[in-house]
Short mmCIF file of C-alpha atoms in Angstrom, two decimals:
data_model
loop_
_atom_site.label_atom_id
_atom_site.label_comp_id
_atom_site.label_asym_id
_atom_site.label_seq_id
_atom_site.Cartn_x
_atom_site.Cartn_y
_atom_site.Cartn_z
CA UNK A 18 14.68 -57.46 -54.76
CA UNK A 19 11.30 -58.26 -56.29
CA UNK A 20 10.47 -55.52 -59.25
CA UNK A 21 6.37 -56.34 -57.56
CA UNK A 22 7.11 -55.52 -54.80
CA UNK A 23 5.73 -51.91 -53.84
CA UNK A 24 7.92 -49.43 -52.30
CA UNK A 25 7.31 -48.30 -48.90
CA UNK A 26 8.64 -45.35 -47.49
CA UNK A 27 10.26 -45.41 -43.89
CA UNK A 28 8.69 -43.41 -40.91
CA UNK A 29 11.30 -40.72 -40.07
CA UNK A 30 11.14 -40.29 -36.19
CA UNK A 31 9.40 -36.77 -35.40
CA UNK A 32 11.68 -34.03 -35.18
CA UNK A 33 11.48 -32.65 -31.27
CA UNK A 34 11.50 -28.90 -30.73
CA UNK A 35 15.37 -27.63 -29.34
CA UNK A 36 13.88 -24.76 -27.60
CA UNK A 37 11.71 -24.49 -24.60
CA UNK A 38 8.56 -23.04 -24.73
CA UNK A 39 6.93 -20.57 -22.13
CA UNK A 40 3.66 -20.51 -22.97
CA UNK A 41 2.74 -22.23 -19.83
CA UNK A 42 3.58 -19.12 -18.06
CA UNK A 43 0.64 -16.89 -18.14
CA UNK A 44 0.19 -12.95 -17.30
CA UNK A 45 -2.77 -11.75 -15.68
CA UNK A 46 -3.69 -7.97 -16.14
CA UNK A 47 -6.85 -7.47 -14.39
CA UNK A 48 -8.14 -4.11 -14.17
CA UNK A 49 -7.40 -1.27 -11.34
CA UNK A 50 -10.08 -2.28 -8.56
CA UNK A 51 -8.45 1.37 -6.31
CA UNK A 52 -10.04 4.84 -7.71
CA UNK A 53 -6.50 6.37 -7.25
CA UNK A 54 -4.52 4.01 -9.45
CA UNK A 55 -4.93 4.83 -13.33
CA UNK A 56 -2.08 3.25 -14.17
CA UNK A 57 -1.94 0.22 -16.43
CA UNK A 58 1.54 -2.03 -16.39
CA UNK A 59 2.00 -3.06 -20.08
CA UNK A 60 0.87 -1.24 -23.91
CA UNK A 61 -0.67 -3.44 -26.13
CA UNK A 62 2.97 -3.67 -28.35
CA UNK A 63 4.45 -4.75 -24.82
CA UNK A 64 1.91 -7.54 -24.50
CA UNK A 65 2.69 -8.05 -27.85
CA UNK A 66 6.50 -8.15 -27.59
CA UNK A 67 5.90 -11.06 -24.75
CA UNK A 68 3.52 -13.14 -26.34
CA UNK A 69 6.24 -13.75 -28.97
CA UNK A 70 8.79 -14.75 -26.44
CA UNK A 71 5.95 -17.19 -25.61
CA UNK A 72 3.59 -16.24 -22.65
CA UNK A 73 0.35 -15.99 -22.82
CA UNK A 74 -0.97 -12.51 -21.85
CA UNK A 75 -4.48 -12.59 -20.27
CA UNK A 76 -5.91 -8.98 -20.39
CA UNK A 77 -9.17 -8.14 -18.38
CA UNK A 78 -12.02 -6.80 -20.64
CA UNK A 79 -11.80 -2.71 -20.34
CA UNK A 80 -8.90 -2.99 -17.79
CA UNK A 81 -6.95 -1.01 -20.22
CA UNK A 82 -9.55 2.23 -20.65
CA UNK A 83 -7.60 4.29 -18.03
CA UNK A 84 -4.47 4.48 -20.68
CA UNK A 85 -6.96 4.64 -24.04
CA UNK A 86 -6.30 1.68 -25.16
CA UNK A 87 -9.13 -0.43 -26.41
CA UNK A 88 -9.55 -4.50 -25.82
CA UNK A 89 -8.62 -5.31 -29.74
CA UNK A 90 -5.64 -3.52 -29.50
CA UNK A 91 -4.27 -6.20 -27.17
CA UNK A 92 -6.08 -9.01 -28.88
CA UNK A 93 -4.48 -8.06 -32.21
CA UNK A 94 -0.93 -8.59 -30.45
CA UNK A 95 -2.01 -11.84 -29.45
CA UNK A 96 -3.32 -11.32 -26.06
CA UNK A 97 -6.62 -12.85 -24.50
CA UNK A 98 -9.60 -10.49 -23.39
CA UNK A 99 -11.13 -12.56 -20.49
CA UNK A 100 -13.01 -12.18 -17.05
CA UNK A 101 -11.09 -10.82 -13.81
CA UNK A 102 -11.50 -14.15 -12.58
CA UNK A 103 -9.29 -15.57 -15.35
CA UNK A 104 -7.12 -12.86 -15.34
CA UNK A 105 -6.54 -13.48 -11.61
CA UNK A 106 -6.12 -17.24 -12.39
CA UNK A 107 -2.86 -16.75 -14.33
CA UNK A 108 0.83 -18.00 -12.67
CA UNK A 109 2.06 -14.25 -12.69
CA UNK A 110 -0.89 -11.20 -11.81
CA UNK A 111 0.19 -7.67 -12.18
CA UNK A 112 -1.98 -5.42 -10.28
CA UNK A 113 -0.03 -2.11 -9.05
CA UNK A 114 -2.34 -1.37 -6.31
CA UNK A 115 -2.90 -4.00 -3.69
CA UNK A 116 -5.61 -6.32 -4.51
CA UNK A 117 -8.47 -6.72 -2.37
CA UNK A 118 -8.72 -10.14 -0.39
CA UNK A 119 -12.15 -11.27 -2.43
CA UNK A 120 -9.92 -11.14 -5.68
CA UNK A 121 -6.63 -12.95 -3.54
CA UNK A 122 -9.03 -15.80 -3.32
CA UNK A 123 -9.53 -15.98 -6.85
CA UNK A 124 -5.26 -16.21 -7.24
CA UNK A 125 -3.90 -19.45 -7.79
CA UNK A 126 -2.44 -21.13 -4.80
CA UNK A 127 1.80 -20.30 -4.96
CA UNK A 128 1.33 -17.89 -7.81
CA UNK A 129 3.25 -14.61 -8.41
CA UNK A 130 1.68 -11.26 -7.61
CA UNK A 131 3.84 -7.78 -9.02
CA UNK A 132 2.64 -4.57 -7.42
CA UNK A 133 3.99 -1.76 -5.88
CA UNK A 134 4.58 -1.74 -1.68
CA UNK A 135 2.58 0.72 -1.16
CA UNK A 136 2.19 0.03 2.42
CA UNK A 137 0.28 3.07 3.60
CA UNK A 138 -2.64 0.69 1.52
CA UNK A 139 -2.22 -2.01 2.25
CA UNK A 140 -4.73 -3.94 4.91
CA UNK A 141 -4.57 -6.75 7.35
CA UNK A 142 -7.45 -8.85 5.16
CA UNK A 143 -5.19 -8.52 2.42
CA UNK A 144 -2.17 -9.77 3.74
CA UNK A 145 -3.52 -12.37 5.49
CA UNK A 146 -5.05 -13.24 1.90
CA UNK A 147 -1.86 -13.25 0.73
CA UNK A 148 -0.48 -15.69 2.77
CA UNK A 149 -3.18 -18.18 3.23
CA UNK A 150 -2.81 -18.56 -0.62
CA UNK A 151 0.78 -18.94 -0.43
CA UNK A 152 1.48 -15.89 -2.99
CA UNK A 153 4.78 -15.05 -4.00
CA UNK A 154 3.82 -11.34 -3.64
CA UNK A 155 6.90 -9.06 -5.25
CA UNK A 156 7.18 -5.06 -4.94
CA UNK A 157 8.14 -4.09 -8.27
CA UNK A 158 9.58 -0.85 -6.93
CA UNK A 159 12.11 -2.80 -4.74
CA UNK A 160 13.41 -4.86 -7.34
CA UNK A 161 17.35 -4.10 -8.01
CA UNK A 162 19.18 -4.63 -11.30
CA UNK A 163 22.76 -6.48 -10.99
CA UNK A 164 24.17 -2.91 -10.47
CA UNK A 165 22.12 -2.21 -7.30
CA UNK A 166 19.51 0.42 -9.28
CA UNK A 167 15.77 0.43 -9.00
CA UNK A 168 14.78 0.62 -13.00
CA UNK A 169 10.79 0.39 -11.60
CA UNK A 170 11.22 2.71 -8.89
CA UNK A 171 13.49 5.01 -10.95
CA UNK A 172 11.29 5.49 -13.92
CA UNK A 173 7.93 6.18 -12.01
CA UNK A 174 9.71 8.83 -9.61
CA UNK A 175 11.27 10.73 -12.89
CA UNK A 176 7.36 10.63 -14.10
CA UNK A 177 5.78 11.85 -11.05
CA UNK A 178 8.43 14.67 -10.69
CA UNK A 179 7.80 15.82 -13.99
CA UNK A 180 4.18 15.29 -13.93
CA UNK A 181 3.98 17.31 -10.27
CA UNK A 182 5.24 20.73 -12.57
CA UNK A 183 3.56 20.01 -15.39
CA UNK A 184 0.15 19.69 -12.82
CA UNK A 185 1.81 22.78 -10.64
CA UNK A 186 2.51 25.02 -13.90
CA UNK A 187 -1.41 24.33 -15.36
CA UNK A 188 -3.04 25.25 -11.98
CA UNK A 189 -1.00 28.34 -11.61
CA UNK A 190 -2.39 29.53 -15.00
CA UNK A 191 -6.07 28.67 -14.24
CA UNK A 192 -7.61 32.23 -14.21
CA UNK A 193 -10.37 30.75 -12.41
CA UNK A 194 -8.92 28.52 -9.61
CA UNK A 195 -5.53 29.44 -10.00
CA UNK A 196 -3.58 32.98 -9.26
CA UNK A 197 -3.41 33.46 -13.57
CA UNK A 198 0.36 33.23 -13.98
CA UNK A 199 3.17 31.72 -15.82
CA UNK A 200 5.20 29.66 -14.14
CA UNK A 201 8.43 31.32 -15.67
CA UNK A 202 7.39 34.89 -16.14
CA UNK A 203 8.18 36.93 -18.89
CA UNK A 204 10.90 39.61 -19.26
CA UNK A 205 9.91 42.62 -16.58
CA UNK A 206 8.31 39.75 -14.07
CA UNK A 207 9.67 37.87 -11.54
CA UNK A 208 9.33 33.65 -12.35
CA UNK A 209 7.88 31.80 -9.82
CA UNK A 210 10.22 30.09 -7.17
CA UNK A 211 10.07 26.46 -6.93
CA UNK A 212 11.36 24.70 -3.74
CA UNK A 213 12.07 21.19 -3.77
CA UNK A 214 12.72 18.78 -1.04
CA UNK A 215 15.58 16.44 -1.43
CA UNK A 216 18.05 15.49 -4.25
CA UNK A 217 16.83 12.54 -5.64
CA UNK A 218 15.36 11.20 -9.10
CA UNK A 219 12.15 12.88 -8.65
CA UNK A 220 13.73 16.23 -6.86
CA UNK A 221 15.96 15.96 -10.02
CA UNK A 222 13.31 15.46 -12.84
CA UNK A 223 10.67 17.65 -11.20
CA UNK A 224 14.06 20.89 -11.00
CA UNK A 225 15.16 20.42 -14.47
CA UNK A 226 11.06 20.52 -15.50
CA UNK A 227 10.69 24.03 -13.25
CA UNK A 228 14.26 25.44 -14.63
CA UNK A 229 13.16 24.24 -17.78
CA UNK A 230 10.08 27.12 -17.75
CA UNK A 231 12.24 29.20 -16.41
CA UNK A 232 11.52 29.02 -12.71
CA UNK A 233 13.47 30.06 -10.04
CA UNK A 234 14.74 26.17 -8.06
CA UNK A 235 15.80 25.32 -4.82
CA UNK A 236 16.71 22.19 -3.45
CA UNK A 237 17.02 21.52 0.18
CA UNK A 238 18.89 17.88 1.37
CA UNK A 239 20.50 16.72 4.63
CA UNK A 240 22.76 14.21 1.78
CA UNK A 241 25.07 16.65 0.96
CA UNK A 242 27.29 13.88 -1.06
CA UNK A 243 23.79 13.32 -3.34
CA UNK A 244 22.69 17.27 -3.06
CA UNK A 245 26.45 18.20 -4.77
CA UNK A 246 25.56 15.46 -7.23
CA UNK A 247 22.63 16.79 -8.34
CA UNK A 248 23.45 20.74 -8.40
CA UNK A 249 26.56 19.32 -10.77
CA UNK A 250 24.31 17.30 -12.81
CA UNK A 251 21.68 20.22 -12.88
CA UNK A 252 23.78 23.41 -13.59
CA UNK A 253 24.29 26.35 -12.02
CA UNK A 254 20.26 27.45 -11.96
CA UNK A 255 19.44 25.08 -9.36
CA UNK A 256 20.36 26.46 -5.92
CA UNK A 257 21.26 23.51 -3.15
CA UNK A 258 21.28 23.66 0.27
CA UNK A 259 21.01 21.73 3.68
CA UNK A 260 17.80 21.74 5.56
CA UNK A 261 18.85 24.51 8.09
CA UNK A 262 15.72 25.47 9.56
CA UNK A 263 16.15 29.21 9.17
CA UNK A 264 16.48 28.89 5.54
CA UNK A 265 13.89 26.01 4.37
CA UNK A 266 11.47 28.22 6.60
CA UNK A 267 12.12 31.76 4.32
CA UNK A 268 12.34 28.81 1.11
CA UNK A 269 8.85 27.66 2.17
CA UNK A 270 7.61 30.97 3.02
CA UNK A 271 8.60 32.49 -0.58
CA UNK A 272 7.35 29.29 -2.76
CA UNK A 273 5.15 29.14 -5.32
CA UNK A 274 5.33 25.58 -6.02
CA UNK A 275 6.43 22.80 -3.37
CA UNK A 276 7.41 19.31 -4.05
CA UNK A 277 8.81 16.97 -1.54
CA UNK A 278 10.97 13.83 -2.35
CA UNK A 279 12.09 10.84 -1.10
CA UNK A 280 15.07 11.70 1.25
CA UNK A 281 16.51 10.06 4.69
CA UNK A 282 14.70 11.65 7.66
CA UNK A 283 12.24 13.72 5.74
CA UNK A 284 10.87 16.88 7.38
CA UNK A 285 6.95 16.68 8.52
CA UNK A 286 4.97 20.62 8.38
CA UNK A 287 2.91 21.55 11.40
CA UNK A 288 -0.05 24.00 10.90
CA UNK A 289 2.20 26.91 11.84
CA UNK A 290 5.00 26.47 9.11
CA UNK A 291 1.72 25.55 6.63
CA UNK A 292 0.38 29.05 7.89
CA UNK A 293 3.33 30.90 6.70
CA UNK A 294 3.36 29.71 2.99
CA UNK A 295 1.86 31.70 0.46
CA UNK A 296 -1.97 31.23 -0.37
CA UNK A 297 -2.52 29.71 -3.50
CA UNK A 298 0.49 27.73 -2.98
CA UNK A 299 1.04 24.32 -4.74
CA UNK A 300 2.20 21.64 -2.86
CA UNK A 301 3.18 17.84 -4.01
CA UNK A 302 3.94 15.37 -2.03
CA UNK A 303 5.91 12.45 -4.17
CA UNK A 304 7.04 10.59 -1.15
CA UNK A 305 5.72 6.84 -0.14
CA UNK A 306 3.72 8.57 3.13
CA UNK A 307 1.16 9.52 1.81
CA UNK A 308 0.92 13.01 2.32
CA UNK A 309 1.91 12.64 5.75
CA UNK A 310 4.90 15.03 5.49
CA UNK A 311 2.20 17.92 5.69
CA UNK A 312 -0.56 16.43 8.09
CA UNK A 313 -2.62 19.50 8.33
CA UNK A 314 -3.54 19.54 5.02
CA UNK A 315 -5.90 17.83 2.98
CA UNK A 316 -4.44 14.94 0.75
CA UNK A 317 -5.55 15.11 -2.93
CA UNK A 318 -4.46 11.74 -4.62
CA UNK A 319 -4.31 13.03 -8.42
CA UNK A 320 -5.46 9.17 -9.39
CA UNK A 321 -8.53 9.40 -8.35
CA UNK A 322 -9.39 13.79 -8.81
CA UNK A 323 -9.11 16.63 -10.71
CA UNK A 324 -6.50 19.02 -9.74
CA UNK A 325 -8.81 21.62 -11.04
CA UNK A 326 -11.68 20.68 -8.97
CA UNK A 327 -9.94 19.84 -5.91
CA UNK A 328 -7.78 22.98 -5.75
CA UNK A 329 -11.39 25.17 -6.05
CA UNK A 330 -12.77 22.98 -3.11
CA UNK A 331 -9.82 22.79 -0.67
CA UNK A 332 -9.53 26.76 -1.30
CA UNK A 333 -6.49 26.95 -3.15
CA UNK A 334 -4.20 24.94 -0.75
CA UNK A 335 -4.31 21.16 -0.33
CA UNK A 336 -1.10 18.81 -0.83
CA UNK A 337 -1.66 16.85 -3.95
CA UNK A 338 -0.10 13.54 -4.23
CA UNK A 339 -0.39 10.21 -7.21
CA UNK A 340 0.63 12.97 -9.68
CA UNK A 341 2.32 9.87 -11.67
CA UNK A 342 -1.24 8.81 -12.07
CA UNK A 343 -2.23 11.87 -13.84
CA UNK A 344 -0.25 10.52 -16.91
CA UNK A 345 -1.23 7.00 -17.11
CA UNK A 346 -0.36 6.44 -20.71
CA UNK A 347 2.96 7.48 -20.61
CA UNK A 348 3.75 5.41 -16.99
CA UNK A 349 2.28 2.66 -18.59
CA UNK A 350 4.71 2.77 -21.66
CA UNK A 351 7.39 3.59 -19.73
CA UNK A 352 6.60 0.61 -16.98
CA UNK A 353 6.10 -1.40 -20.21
CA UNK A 354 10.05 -1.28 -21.36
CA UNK A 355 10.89 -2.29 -17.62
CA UNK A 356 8.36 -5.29 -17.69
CA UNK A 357 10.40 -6.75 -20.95
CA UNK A 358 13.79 -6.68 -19.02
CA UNK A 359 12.60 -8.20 -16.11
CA UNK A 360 10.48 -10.80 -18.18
CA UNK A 361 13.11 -11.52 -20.16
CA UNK A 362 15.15 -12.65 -16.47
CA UNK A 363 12.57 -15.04 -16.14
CA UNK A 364 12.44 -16.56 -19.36
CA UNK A 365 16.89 -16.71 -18.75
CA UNK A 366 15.74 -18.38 -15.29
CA UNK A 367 12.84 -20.75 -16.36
CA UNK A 368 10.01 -19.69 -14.88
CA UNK A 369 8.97 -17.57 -11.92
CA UNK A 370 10.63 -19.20 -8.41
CA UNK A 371 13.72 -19.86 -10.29
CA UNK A 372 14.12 -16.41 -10.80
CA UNK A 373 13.35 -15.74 -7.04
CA UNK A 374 15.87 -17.92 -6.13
CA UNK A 375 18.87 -16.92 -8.61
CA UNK A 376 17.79 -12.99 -8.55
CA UNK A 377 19.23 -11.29 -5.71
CA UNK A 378 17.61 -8.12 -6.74
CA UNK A 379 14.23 -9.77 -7.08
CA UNK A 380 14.43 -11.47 -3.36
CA UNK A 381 14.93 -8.06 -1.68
CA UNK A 382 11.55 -6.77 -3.39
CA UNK A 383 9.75 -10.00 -1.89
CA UNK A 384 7.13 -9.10 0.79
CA UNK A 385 5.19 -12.70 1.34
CA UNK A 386 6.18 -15.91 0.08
CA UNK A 387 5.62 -19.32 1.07
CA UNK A 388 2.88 -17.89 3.85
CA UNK A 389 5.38 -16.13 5.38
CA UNK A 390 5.44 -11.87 5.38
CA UNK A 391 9.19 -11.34 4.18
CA UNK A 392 8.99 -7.66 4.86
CA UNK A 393 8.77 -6.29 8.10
CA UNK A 394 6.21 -3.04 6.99
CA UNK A 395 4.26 -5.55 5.60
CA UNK A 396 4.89 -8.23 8.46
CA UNK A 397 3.62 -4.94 10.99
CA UNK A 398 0.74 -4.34 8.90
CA UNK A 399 -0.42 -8.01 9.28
CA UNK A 400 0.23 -8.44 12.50
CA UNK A 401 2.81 -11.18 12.60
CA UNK A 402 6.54 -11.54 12.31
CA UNK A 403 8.72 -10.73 9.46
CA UNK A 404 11.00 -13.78 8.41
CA UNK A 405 14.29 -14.04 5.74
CA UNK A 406 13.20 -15.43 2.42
CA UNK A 407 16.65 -17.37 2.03
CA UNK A 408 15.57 -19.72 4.66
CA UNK A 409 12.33 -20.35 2.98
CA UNK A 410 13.77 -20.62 -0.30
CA UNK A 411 16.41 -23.23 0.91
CA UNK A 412 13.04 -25.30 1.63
CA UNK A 413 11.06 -24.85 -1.24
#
């Protein structure tokens, strides 16, 4: 070797990253564009949490005010305050309500919308939005685990039962607007009787809330199988019965407070049975009608009004429903642990139709896809015909 001769280092070849990344994927949270829908889908530490695991969280300036939470709380997790246009722009848009078709437009062609179903809202121009952009369009409240449970579904019906009492006990107190009393009495006075309809995870969390103040509960199911469940699971102060006509009728005609579930053939109240209740009597409806189960009444959607306000206007006796929405902060934290599981089955999938196609669970919550409506409520409320997302997937 020649002692002149300089030494020169060799190039090492450049180390290539082992993992994949995911920060293609992006997450669009634009704000609520429906006055009954306070909810948000994800806490700052949740955006947070997921811009670590590498997406990139687009967050909609102010979108998060309905939940207190201002727009450097999300940017100090790492997420991006930008227009709705850009939030709409991202591969994967949550937006609980349905969107409107002017902001469908604005989607990315093939992208992934999460909402709820919601189909009492939904409209033609938005469906047929949906599909002339091709949106993979997912009800979050249909999607099953790999043990046949509905963690999105579940959580928000445990909040909205327990949110209906909470509402129900705070309006029976009002001196003003209210009849002045406590939901549970005190020793010497009869607690006030709470009748609930069906035997689900809302009937469930919205008894143990009412038992819990020490009101009298009754629970009224045509399931017996799930009604024996839930009297075992609640104890011996919740009283369950079948919906024998004779006795829901005295049930309804004694209640202070009345919340109807989701249950299998659910009862609907003329004005007659309506006219036998109690004045001053509070009534929820939790199911996914709309307040349709008691037509003759005026529907209060707690989203978008004040229980307070709309109880002094209606007279004391409307059917209140959205009471999930009257605690957006903790929905939204409790949506927010759901979001990470089911993120994380995307990230296990790589990326968003892969997931579709390997997630069971995930294809039964599908409602349009590949410009097709894979849903038939959804195919009815667009006019057209409802197809099977297996034989679209096979082609995609």
């Amino acid at each position: 070797m020649n002692s002149s001769s300089e030494y020169t280092p060799a190039t090492l070849p450049k180390q290539q990253a082992t993992g994949r990344t995911h920060r293609h994927i992006t997450i669009g949270l634009p704000a609520s564009n429906s006055a009954d829908e306070r909810r948000f889908p994800l806490t700052p530490e949740a955006a947070g949490m997921l811009v670590e695991r590498g997406f990139g969280i687009k967050v909609e300036a102010g979108a998060a005010a309905p939940i207190h939470y201002a727009d450097n709380s999300y940017s100090r997790e790492g997420a991006e305050i930008c227009s709705r246009r850009e939030a709409l722009g991202c591969d994967i848009v949550i937006h609980l309500a349905p969107l409107s078709p002017e902001d469908i437009r604005h989607m990315r062609r093939g992208a992934m919308l999460l909402s709820l179903l919601s189909v009492c809202r939904q409209t033609k121009p938005s469906v047929k939005a949906l599909l002339e952009r091709h949106i993979m369009a997912i009800a979050i409240d249909l999607i099953e685990d790999s043990r046949g449970n509905t963690p999105f579904a579940d959580i928000l019906s445990e909040i909205d039962g327990l949110a209906a009492i909470a509402t129900a006990s705070a309006l029976l107190a009002d001196s003003v607007h209210g009849k002045g009393i406590l939901l549970g009495g005190v020793a010497g006075v009869i607690p006030c009787e709470t009748t609930i309809l069906g035997s689900g995870i809302a009937a469930r969390a919205a008894a143990r809330a009412a038992a819990g103040a020490g009101a009298t509960v009754r629970l009224f199911d045509n399931d017996v199988y799930r009604l024996r469940e839930a009297t075992r699971d609640l104890g011996p102060w919740a009283v369950g019965s079948a919906l024998h006509p004779r006795v829901l009728r005295n049930a309804l005609r004694t209640a202070d407070i009345i919340v109807a579930t989701q249950m299998s053939d659910a009862p609907v109240f003329d004005t007659e049975a309506v006219s036998d209740m109690k004045k001053g009597v509070i009534i929820f409806d939790l199911t996914d009608n709309c307040g349709k189960i008691f037509p003759s009444l005026p529907s209060v959607d707690l989203g978008a009004a004040s229980a307070t306000a709309s109880a002094h206007t209606s007279g004391g006796r409307c059917c209140y429903t959205g009471s999930g929405s009257a605690v957006p902060r903790t929905a939204a934290m409790a949506l927010s642990n759901t979001f990470i599981t089911f993120f994380n089955d995307i990230t296990g999938c790589e990326g968003a139709l892969n997931a579709l196609r390997l997630l069971p669970g995930m294809q039964k919550a599908a409602y349009t896809f590949m410009g097709k409506a894979v849903n038939p409520a959804i195919a009815a409320v667009a006019g057209t015909r409802s197809g099977d997302i297996n034989i679209y997937l096979t082609l995609s």
